[in-house]
Short mmCIF file of C-alpha atoms in Angstrom, two decimals:
data_model
loop_
_atom_site.label_atom_id
_atom_site.label_comp_id
_atom_site.label_asym_id
_atom_site.label_seq_id
_atom_site.Cartn_x
_atom_site.Cartn_y
_atom_site.Cartn_z
CA MET E 1 31.17 -60.91 -2.80
CA LYS E 2 28.15 -59.01 -2.63
CA VAL E 3 27.35 -57.33 0.86
CA LYS E 4 23.88 -55.83 1.91
CA VAL E 5 24.05 -52.42 4.15
CA ILE E 6 21.10 -51.38 6.32
CA SER E 7 21.07 -47.53 6.08
CA ARG E 8 18.99 -44.67 7.23
CA SER E 9 18.99 -40.76 7.71
CA ALA E 10 19.21 -39.04 10.95
CA ASP E 11 16.48 -37.01 10.37
CA GLU E 12 14.11 -40.04 10.30
CA PHE E 13 14.36 -40.83 13.69
CA THR E 14 15.60 -37.59 15.23
CA ARG E 15 13.10 -36.02 17.56
CA GLU E 16 12.05 -32.57 17.12
CA ARG E 17 11.74 -32.00 20.63
CA SER E 18 13.04 -33.67 23.67
CA GLN E 19 9.24 -34.16 24.76
CA ASP E 20 8.24 -35.98 21.58
CA LEU E 21 7.25 -39.54 21.13
CA GLN E 22 10.26 -41.54 19.18
CA ARG E 23 8.93 -42.00 15.68
CA VAL E 24 7.68 -45.32 14.54
CA TYR E 25 7.07 -46.48 10.81
CA HIS E 26 4.45 -48.96 10.31
CA ASN E 27 3.85 -51.09 7.14
CA TYR E 28 0.73 -50.20 5.56
CA ASP E 29 -0.04 -52.91 3.10
CA PRO E 30 -3.59 -53.53 3.68
CA ASN E 31 -2.99 -57.22 3.81
CA LEU E 32 -0.98 -57.10 7.01
CA ARG E 33 -3.93 -54.23 8.48
CA PRO E 34 -7.03 -55.34 8.15
CA GLN E 35 -9.01 -53.50 11.00
CA GLU E 36 -7.11 -50.06 9.12
CA LYS E 37 -10.55 -48.66 8.11
CA ALA E 38 -12.24 -49.54 11.35
CA VAL E 39 -9.41 -47.73 13.19
CA GLU E 40 -9.31 -44.96 10.81
CA TYR E 41 -13.61 -44.48 11.30
CA VAL E 42 -13.22 -44.50 15.01
CA ARG E 43 -10.12 -41.46 14.71
CA ALA E 44 -12.39 -39.94 12.32
CA LEU E 45 -15.48 -39.86 15.10
CA ASN E 46 -12.93 -38.56 17.69
CA ALA E 47 -11.83 -35.67 15.19
CA ALA E 48 -15.54 -34.64 14.86
CA LYS E 49 -16.19 -34.95 18.68
CA LEU E 50 -12.74 -32.76 19.21
CA GLU E 51 -13.49 -30.20 16.73
CA LYS E 52 -17.19 -29.89 18.59
CA ILE E 53 -15.19 -29.52 22.11
CA PHE E 54 -12.47 -27.12 21.00
CA ALA E 55 -15.00 -24.85 18.66
CA ARG E 56 -14.58 -21.47 20.61
CA PRO E 57 -15.13 -19.09 17.32
CA PHE E 58 -15.39 -15.87 19.72
CA ILE E 59 -12.33 -14.26 19.99
CA GLY E 60 -13.32 -10.48 21.35
CA ALA E 61 -15.47 -7.38 20.96
CA MET E 62 -14.76 -3.93 20.04
CA ASP E 63 -16.60 -1.19 21.83
CA GLY E 64 -16.34 2.47 21.58
CA HIS E 65 -19.29 3.45 19.02
CA ILE E 66 -22.14 4.78 20.88
CA ASP E 67 -24.88 3.80 17.94
CA ALA E 68 -25.30 1.09 16.09
CA VAL E 69 -22.74 -0.12 13.38
CA SER E 70 -23.56 0.57 10.00
CA CYS E 71 -20.98 -0.15 8.06
CA MET E 72 -17.19 -1.68 7.20
CA ALA E 73 -14.42 -1.73 5.22
CA LYS E 74 -11.18 -3.46 4.85
CA ASN E 75 -7.82 -1.64 4.08
CA PRO E 76 -6.41 -4.08 1.06
CA ASN E 77 -3.04 -2.49 1.84
CA TYR E 78 -3.06 -3.29 5.46
CA LEU E 79 -3.91 -6.34 7.48
CA LYS E 80 -4.43 -5.18 10.95
CA GLY E 81 -6.65 -2.24 9.60
CA LEU E 82 -10.76 -1.75 9.91
CA PHE E 83 -12.80 1.32 9.14
CA SER E 84 -16.55 0.93 10.58
CA GLY E 85 -19.60 3.25 10.64
CA SER E 86 -21.96 4.12 12.84
CA MET E 87 -25.60 5.32 12.78
CA ASP E 88 -24.24 8.57 14.59
CA GLY E 89 -21.93 9.57 12.29
CA ASP E 90 -18.92 8.26 14.15
CA ILE E 91 -15.80 6.68 11.53
CA ARG E 92 -13.31 4.62 12.70
CA LEU E 93 -10.07 3.31 12.28
CA TRP E 94 -9.32 0.24 14.33
CA ASP E 95 -5.84 -1.98 14.63
CA ILE E 96 -7.78 -6.26 14.68
CA ALA E 97 -4.65 -7.10 16.44
CA SER E 98 -4.78 -5.18 19.90
CA ARG E 99 -8.98 -5.05 19.17
CA ARG E 100 -8.25 -0.63 19.85
CA THR E 101 -9.15 2.41 18.05
CA VAL E 102 -6.16 3.80 16.18
CA CYS E 103 -8.09 7.11 14.74
CA GLN E 104 -11.32 8.58 14.12
CA TYR E 105 -13.22 10.50 11.63
CA PRO E 106 -15.73 13.24 12.79
CA GLY E 107 -17.87 15.03 10.72
CA HIS E 108 -21.22 13.30 9.37
CA LYS E 109 -24.07 14.83 10.32
CA GLY E 110 -26.28 11.31 10.06
CA ALA E 111 -25.69 8.21 9.73
CA VAL E 112 -22.63 6.82 7.51
CA ARG E 113 -23.79 4.43 4.98
CA GLY E 114 -21.38 3.32 2.90
CA LEU E 115 -17.49 3.20 3.53
CA THR E 116 -14.91 1.95 1.34
CA VAL E 117 -10.76 2.44 0.69
CA SER E 118 -9.13 2.56 -2.32
CA THR E 119 -6.82 0.10 -3.47
CA ASP E 120 -3.43 1.41 -2.61
CA GLY E 121 -5.03 1.87 1.14
CA GLN E 122 -4.34 5.75 0.92
CA VAL E 123 -7.64 7.30 0.78
CA LEU E 124 -10.92 6.30 2.59
CA VAL E 125 -14.22 7.24 1.02
CA SER E 126 -17.62 7.74 3.37
CA CYS E 127 -20.69 8.86 2.42
CA GLY E 128 -24.21 8.91 4.63
CA VAL E 129 -27.72 10.41 4.82
CA ASP E 130 -26.46 13.84 4.98
CA SER E 131 -26.20 13.98 1.30
CA THR E 132 -22.33 14.28 1.45
CA VAL E 133 -19.15 12.21 0.13
CA ARG E 134 -16.03 12.50 2.21
CA LEU E 135 -12.47 11.85 1.37
CA TRP E 136 -10.15 11.15 4.07
CA ASN E 137 -6.11 10.38 4.02
CA VAL E 138 -5.57 7.09 5.75
CA PRO E 139 -2.32 7.88 8.26
CA VAL E 140 0.19 5.29 7.48
CA ALA E 141 2.02 6.72 10.33
CA THR E 142 -0.80 5.77 13.16
CA LEU E 143 -1.45 2.14 11.80
CA THR E 144 2.08 1.36 12.31
CA ASN E 145 2.11 3.05 15.90
CA SER E 146 -1.00 2.58 17.20
CA ASP E 147 0.17 2.10 21.15
CA ASP E 148 -0.09 5.86 21.83
CA SER E 149 -2.72 6.98 19.33
CA ALA E 150 -6.30 6.14 20.63
CA ASP E 151 -7.52 10.19 20.48
CA ASN E 152 -6.18 11.19 17.04
CA SER E 153 -8.55 12.70 14.45
CA VAL E 154 -8.35 13.92 11.30
CA GLU E 155 -10.04 16.17 8.57
CA PRO E 156 -11.34 15.39 5.69
CA LEU E 157 -9.01 15.69 2.31
CA ALA E 158 -12.10 16.71 0.51
CA THR E 159 -16.07 17.12 0.80
CA TYR E 160 -19.02 17.16 -2.06
CA VAL E 161 -21.98 18.08 -1.32
CA TRP E 162 -24.74 16.78 -3.64
CA LYS E 163 -29.12 16.67 -3.93
CA ASN E 164 -29.93 13.16 -2.36
CA ALA E 165 -28.85 11.10 0.60
CA PHE E 166 -26.20 8.01 0.02
CA TRP E 167 -26.98 4.65 0.87
CA ALA E 168 -23.70 3.10 -0.22
CA VAL E 169 -20.43 3.43 -1.58
CA ASP E 170 -17.51 1.22 -3.40
CA HIS E 171 -14.12 1.75 -4.87
CA GLN E 172 -12.98 0.37 -8.20
CA TRP E 173 -10.41 -2.20 -8.34
CA ASP E 174 -7.06 -0.84 -9.76
CA GLY E 175 -8.74 2.48 -10.34
CA ASP E 176 -9.19 5.96 -9.47
CA LEU E 177 -13.11 5.68 -9.53
CA PHE E 178 -15.76 5.63 -7.17
CA ALA E 179 -19.43 4.94 -7.47
CA THR E 180 -22.32 5.72 -4.99
CA ALA E 181 -25.77 4.90 -4.39
CA GLY E 182 -28.95 6.78 -3.58
CA GLY E 183 -31.59 8.11 -5.83
CA GLN E 184 -29.24 6.84 -8.54
CA VAL E 185 -25.82 5.71 -9.37
CA ASP E 186 -22.86 8.02 -9.58
CA ILE E 187 -19.88 7.69 -10.57
CA TRP E 188 -17.20 10.18 -9.54
CA ASN E 189 -13.34 10.71 -9.86
CA PRO E 190 -11.50 12.07 -6.68
CA ASN E 191 -9.94 15.10 -7.94
CA ARG E 192 -13.64 16.25 -9.31
CA SER E 193 -16.55 18.05 -7.01
CA GLN E 194 -19.42 16.80 -9.32
CA PRO E 195 -20.26 13.37 -10.63
CA VAL E 196 -18.45 12.31 -14.18
CA ASN E 197 -21.46 10.02 -15.13
CA SER E 198 -24.60 9.20 -13.69
CA PHE E 199 -27.05 5.82 -14.15
CA GLN E 200 -30.57 5.75 -13.84
CA TRP E 201 -33.07 2.89 -14.33
CA GLY E 202 -36.64 3.22 -12.93
CA THR E 203 -37.25 5.82 -9.94
CA ASP E 204 -36.44 3.63 -6.63
CA THR E 205 -33.40 4.27 -4.51
CA VAL E 206 -30.60 2.25 -4.92
CA ILE E 207 -29.40 0.55 -1.67
CA SER E 208 -26.07 -1.08 -2.65
CA VAL E 209 -23.58 -1.26 -5.16
CA LYS E 210 -20.70 -3.27 -5.71
CA PHE E 211 -17.27 -3.27 -8.58
CA ASN E 212 -16.25 -6.40 -10.27
CA PRO E 213 -13.01 -7.60 -9.54
CA GLY E 214 -12.12 -8.67 -12.71
CA GLU E 215 -13.40 -6.28 -14.85
CA PRO E 216 -13.26 -2.92 -13.27
CA ASN E 217 -15.54 -1.61 -15.34
CA VAL E 218 -18.66 -3.15 -14.63
CA LEU E 219 -20.74 -2.90 -11.56
CA ALA E 220 -23.95 -4.16 -9.79
CA THR E 221 -26.21 -2.63 -7.97
CA SER E 222 -29.47 -3.78 -5.81
CA ALA E 223 -32.32 -1.30 -5.39
CA SER E 224 -35.43 -0.97 -3.35
CA ASP E 225 -37.85 -2.06 -6.55
CA ARG E 226 -36.45 -5.37 -5.67
CA SER E 227 -33.99 -4.69 -9.04
CA ILE E 228 -30.28 -6.48 -9.50
CA VAL E 229 -28.83 -4.05 -12.37
CA LEU E 230 -25.52 -4.61 -13.88
CA TYR E 231 -23.69 -1.63 -15.58
CA ASP E 232 -20.62 -1.28 -17.42
CA LEU E 233 -19.05 2.39 -17.26
CA ARG E 234 -17.91 2.13 -21.15
CA MET E 235 -21.39 2.45 -22.27
CA SER E 236 -24.15 5.28 -21.81
CA SER E 237 -27.05 2.74 -20.20
CA PRO E 238 -27.43 0.06 -18.12
CA ALA E 239 -26.70 -3.55 -19.34
CA ARG E 240 -28.93 -5.82 -17.60
CA LYS E 241 -31.44 -6.43 -14.72
CA VAL E 242 -33.33 -9.11 -13.28
CA ILE E 243 -36.38 -8.67 -10.74
CA MET E 244 -36.82 -10.69 -7.71
CA ARG E 245 -39.90 -10.90 -5.78
CA THR E 246 -38.32 -9.58 -2.49
CA ARG E 247 -35.73 -7.17 -2.29
CA THR E 248 -31.59 -7.29 -2.48
CA ASN E 249 -29.95 -5.87 0.77
CA ALA E 250 -26.50 -6.73 -0.58
CA ILE E 251 -24.31 -7.90 -3.28
CA SER E 252 -20.54 -9.58 -3.02
CA TRP E 253 -18.64 -10.59 -6.25
CA ASN E 254 -16.69 -13.75 -6.21
CA PRO E 255 -12.86 -12.45 -6.60
CA MET E 256 -11.95 -15.92 -7.71
CA GLU E 257 -14.55 -16.29 -10.22
CA PRO E 258 -15.46 -12.69 -10.98
CA MET E 259 -18.59 -13.52 -12.91
CA ASN E 260 -20.12 -14.86 -10.35
CA PHE E 261 -21.75 -12.63 -7.50
CA THR E 262 -23.86 -13.56 -4.49
CA ALA E 263 -27.40 -11.40 -3.28
CA ALA E 264 -28.12 -11.24 0.13
CA ASN E 265 -32.29 -11.42 0.42
CA GLU E 266 -35.09 -10.26 2.49
CA ASP E 267 -36.51 -13.55 1.99
CA CYS E 268 -33.58 -15.26 4.41
CA ASN E 269 -31.70 -16.59 1.54
CA CYS E 270 -28.69 -15.89 -0.64
CA TYR E 271 -28.57 -16.47 -4.39
CA SER E 272 -25.90 -16.79 -6.21
CA TYR E 273 -25.65 -15.23 -9.86
CA ASP E 274 -23.75 -15.90 -13.08
CA ALA E 275 -23.66 -12.47 -14.47
CA ARG E 276 -24.20 -13.80 -17.57
CA LYS E 277 -27.18 -16.16 -16.61
CA LEU E 278 -29.37 -13.74 -14.96
CA GLU E 279 -32.66 -15.79 -15.80
CA GLU E 280 -32.19 -18.45 -12.74
CA ALA E 281 -29.84 -18.56 -9.92
CA LYS E 282 -26.97 -20.94 -9.82
CA CYS E 283 -27.17 -21.96 -6.17
CA VAL E 284 -29.79 -20.95 -3.19
CA HIS E 285 -28.42 -20.62 -0.15
CA MET E 286 -30.89 -21.33 3.20
CA GLY E 287 -30.75 -21.09 6.72
CA HIS E 288 -31.21 -17.91 8.05
CA GLU E 289 -34.76 -17.29 10.00
CA SER E 290 -34.82 -13.39 9.28
CA ALA E 291 -33.53 -11.07 6.41
CA VAL E 292 -30.03 -11.45 5.27
CA MET E 293 -28.59 -7.71 5.74
CA ASP E 294 -25.25 -8.04 4.33
CA ILE E 295 -22.48 -10.44 2.72
CA ASP E 296 -18.78 -10.64 2.25
CA TYR E 297 -16.61 -13.43 -0.09
CA SER E 298 -13.66 -14.65 1.49
CA PRO E 299 -10.36 -13.83 -0.76
CA THR E 300 -9.85 -17.88 -1.06
CA GLY E 301 -13.49 -17.23 -3.50
CA ARG E 302 -14.54 -20.56 -1.58
CA GLU E 303 -16.76 -19.28 0.96
CA PHE E 304 -18.73 -15.76 2.15
CA VAL E 305 -19.94 -15.01 5.50
CA THR E 306 -23.37 -13.23 6.18
CA GLY E 307 -24.89 -11.23 8.66
CA SER E 308 -28.96 -11.32 9.20
CA TYR E 309 -31.47 -9.29 11.13
CA ASP E 310 -32.08 -13.07 13.10
CA ARG E 311 -28.82 -12.22 15.26
CA THR E 312 -26.86 -14.71 13.60
CA ILE E 313 -23.52 -15.17 11.46
CA ARG E 314 -23.53 -17.76 9.23
CA ILE E 315 -20.51 -18.83 7.18
CA PHE E 316 -21.59 -20.51 3.25
CA GLN E 317 -19.68 -22.71 1.17
CA TYR E 318 -19.75 -20.87 -2.47
CA ASN E 319 -21.62 -23.67 -3.66
CA GLY E 320 -23.31 -24.97 -0.65
CA GLY E 321 -26.86 -25.22 -0.04
CA ARG E 322 -26.38 -24.64 4.10
CA SER E 323 -24.09 -22.94 5.98
CA ARG E 324 -21.15 -24.69 7.95
CA GLU E 325 -21.15 -22.41 11.03
CA ILE E 326 -23.44 -20.52 12.96
CA TYR E 327 -22.26 -17.83 15.12
CA HIS E 328 -24.08 -16.15 17.90
CA THR E 329 -23.82 -14.36 21.31
CA LYS E 330 -26.18 -13.54 23.98
CA ARG E 331 -25.66 -9.79 23.72
CA MET E 332 -25.62 -9.56 20.17
CA GLN E 333 -28.05 -8.01 18.19
CA ARG E 334 -29.00 -7.69 14.88
CA VAL E 335 -26.14 -7.85 12.56
CA PHE E 336 -25.79 -5.05 10.10
CA CYS E 337 -22.26 -5.90 8.37
CA VAL E 338 -19.88 -8.56 8.05
CA LYS E 339 -16.57 -9.02 6.42
CA PHE E 340 -13.61 -11.23 5.84
CA THR E 341 -10.35 -10.63 7.10
CA CYS E 342 -7.52 -10.04 3.88
CA ASP E 343 -6.17 -13.45 4.77
CA ALA E 344 -9.43 -15.27 5.44
CA SER E 345 -8.91 -16.67 9.00
CA TYR E 346 -11.25 -13.96 10.72
CA VAL E 347 -14.49 -12.70 10.21
CA ILE E 348 -15.49 -9.59 11.96
CA SER E 349 -19.53 -8.42 12.44
CA GLY E 350 -20.91 -4.73 13.20
CA SER E 351 -24.63 -5.00 14.97
CA ASP E 352 -26.91 -2.84 16.09
CA ASP E 353 -25.83 -3.03 20.22
CA THR E 354 -23.06 -0.74 19.07
CA ASN E 355 -19.89 -3.44 19.21
CA LEU E 356 -18.06 -5.13 16.64
CA ARG E 357 -17.21 -8.78 16.97
CA LEU E 358 -13.78 -10.39 15.99
CA TRP E 359 -14.61 -14.55 15.44
CA LYS E 360 -12.83 -17.37 13.82
CA ALA E 361 -13.39 -18.39 10.25
CA LYS E 362 -12.55 -22.15 11.24
CA ALA E 363 -14.49 -21.95 15.21
CA SER E 364 -11.94 -25.16 15.76
CA GLU E 365 -8.77 -23.47 14.62
CA GLN E 366 -5.86 -23.16 17.15
CA LEU E 367 -4.42 -20.01 17.63
CA GLY E 368 -0.35 -18.92 17.79
CA VAL E 369 2.32 -21.16 16.57
CA LEU E 370 2.04 -24.44 15.25
CA HIS E 371 4.90 -27.07 15.54
CA PRO E 372 5.23 -29.54 12.64
CA ARG E 373 3.82 -31.99 14.32
CA GLU E 374 0.71 -30.28 15.44
CA ARG E 375 0.19 -29.05 12.06
CA ARG E 376 0.49 -32.67 10.75
CA LYS E 377 -2.03 -34.24 13.49
CA HIS E 378 -4.75 -31.21 12.24
CA GLU E 379 -4.15 -32.45 8.47
CA TYR E 380 -4.34 -35.86 9.53
CA HIS E 381 -8.01 -35.24 11.30
CA GLU E 382 -8.78 -33.22 8.67
CA ALA E 383 -8.29 -36.20 6.09
CA VAL E 384 -9.81 -38.84 7.44
CA LYS E 385 -13.01 -36.59 8.98
CA ASN E 386 -13.28 -36.22 4.85
CA ARG E 387 -12.69 -39.36 4.08
CA TYR E 388 -16.00 -40.55 6.15
CA LYS E 389 -17.81 -37.55 6.33
CA HIS E 390 -20.65 -39.32 4.53
CA LEU E 391 -21.26 -41.69 7.46
CA PRO E 392 -24.10 -40.94 9.48
CA GLU E 393 -22.87 -40.73 12.79
CA ILE E 394 -19.93 -38.53 11.78
CA LYS E 395 -22.18 -36.20 9.78
CA ARG E 396 -24.74 -35.81 12.47
CA ILE E 397 -21.72 -34.66 14.46
CA VAL E 398 -20.23 -32.24 12.32
CA ARG E 399 -23.97 -30.79 11.31
CA HIS E 400 -24.82 -30.55 14.87
CA ARG E 401 -25.45 -26.78 16.16
CA HIS E 402 -26.69 -25.13 19.48
CA LEU E 403 -28.83 -22.53 18.68
CA PRO E 404 -30.90 -20.13 20.71
CA ARG E 405 -34.50 -20.87 21.75
CA PRO E 406 -35.70 -17.77 19.80
CA ILE E 407 -33.51 -18.80 16.47
CA TYR E 408 -34.62 -22.57 17.25
CA LYS E 409 -38.30 -21.40 17.15
CA ALA E 410 -38.31 -19.73 14.17
CA ALA E 411 -36.00 -22.41 12.30
CA ALA E 412 -39.04 -24.75 13.32
CA LEU E 413 -41.76 -22.30 12.38
CA ARG E 414 -40.20 -21.44 8.91
CA ARG E 415 -40.08 -25.17 8.15
CA THR E 416 -43.73 -25.39 8.95
CA MET E 417 -44.58 -22.82 6.57
CA ILE E 418 -42.35 -24.40 3.90
CA ASP E 419 -43.54 -27.90 4.21
CA ALA E 420 -47.42 -26.31 4.16
CA GLU E 421 -46.61 -24.55 1.02
CA LYS E 422 -45.02 -27.91 -0.53
CA ARG E 423 -48.47 -29.90 0.08
CA LYS E 424 -50.55 -27.24 -1.14
CA ALA E 425 -48.80 -27.16 -4.24
CA GLU E 426 -48.68 -30.55 -4.62
CA ARG E 427 -52.42 -30.91 -3.71
CA ARG E 428 -53.33 -28.38 -6.62
CA LYS E 429 -51.20 -29.94 -8.91
CA ALA E 430 -52.76 -33.53 -8.59
CA HIS E 431 -55.91 -31.78 -8.54
CA SER E 432 -55.35 -30.06 -11.64
CA ALA E 433 -55.34 -31.26 -15.60
CA PRO E 434 -52.49 -32.92 -16.49
CA GLY E 435 -49.69 -30.32 -18.00
CA SER E 436 -51.67 -27.44 -15.98
CA VAL E 437 -49.75 -26.81 -13.38
CA VAL E 438 -45.84 -26.39 -13.81
CA THR E 439 -43.57 -27.19 -11.17
CA VAL E 440 -41.16 -24.18 -11.10
CA PRO E 441 -37.41 -24.53 -9.37
CA VAL E 442 -36.37 -23.03 -6.45
CA ARG E 443 -33.36 -21.43 -8.60
CA LYS E 444 -36.21 -19.77 -10.88
CA ARG E 445 -39.10 -19.25 -8.32
CA ARG E 446 -37.97 -15.78 -6.72
CA ILE E 447 -36.83 -14.44 -10.03
CA ILE E 448 -40.00 -12.43 -11.92
CA LYS E 449 -38.24 -11.38 -15.08
CA GLU E 450 -35.15 -10.61 -16.53
CA VAL E 451 -35.09 -6.92 -18.69
CA GLU E 452 -32.53 -6.41 -21.24
#
């Protein structure tokens, strides 16, 4: 005799909390649910609207500087530690969790232009317009006990005086060397008071420098002669150079694809390049209405944040032409530096109004501990939004942003100028001999030439 027994696990119907709804299981056969797509579309629409309702990206401001914040650096060995330097020579170590100053580093006589931390998180390197490079010890005890140490100040481990002002500094990944940018590119060893190597291509000031995270001996710089130069420490001369129509203010390498880097330019755009093919940009990231001052990649390598002279912060996908988020406040002035935190959850900006500001990387993300049921709900909302994001109503809601009136007017004016240039180019081409006017793609339009 054959007996069929209905059995089920207790985990399938046991509620996690007494307030939870009883679980109900559905048969998802499409023949039995003819309205499933319509229901999912309404859910996607509601999810997009709810995301806008709960979008509160600003968390708080960290004040303490008495002049504009000019540069920042993350501590790769400590998640909550952040260093900031200001135009009055003050350097501070912040605890992001409590948003308070942990330690101060006095000593620079002018603006601090560059900060970087060694890979082990023990040494901070700073440089400024007073032509000095200073090495500081990062106090580990202060980082772990930040409650009663607001007035701590530290003496430098070493001070190196050089012949020109410095504009940027960056530390080698998994190495002992660091590079400074100024009248030339100098490579320093922390145990020596003179540079171990120097590179120069042209006579203009170098304004930014970044080491490659995948190949520690390769670094990229940008200079005031509108050039981007790649250097290899194993060679006695620079490797490659590309000259653009406008100056590049900052460079950031993609940590997950170390052959790619993105340059923040004066022409309101960012340009992503493959270091092996510099004759054209891989992608042009548009959206800012004024010069882009700083850029930093997320540790995931899937997106980056930019800060601009137009008083906004934007977050771009690594391969997206337009920003997915625009952050601004009434009191925030021109943004000079931006950073992603090491866990890619937050964005920190430093601006002309002496404040550092802490933002969520995802504007509508719920802070705090999420229960499994809440996490599953958020994942489902994201899934249905991605499934129907191509439909016009959902696309309109997701893309919509409220902008301050000056930025909105500047964007309208910039669109008018771009449209006028397009019409002018089309008319010139229409009234010229066939083939005499060649249309240059946007990815090559801002590049003058490449030099090897």
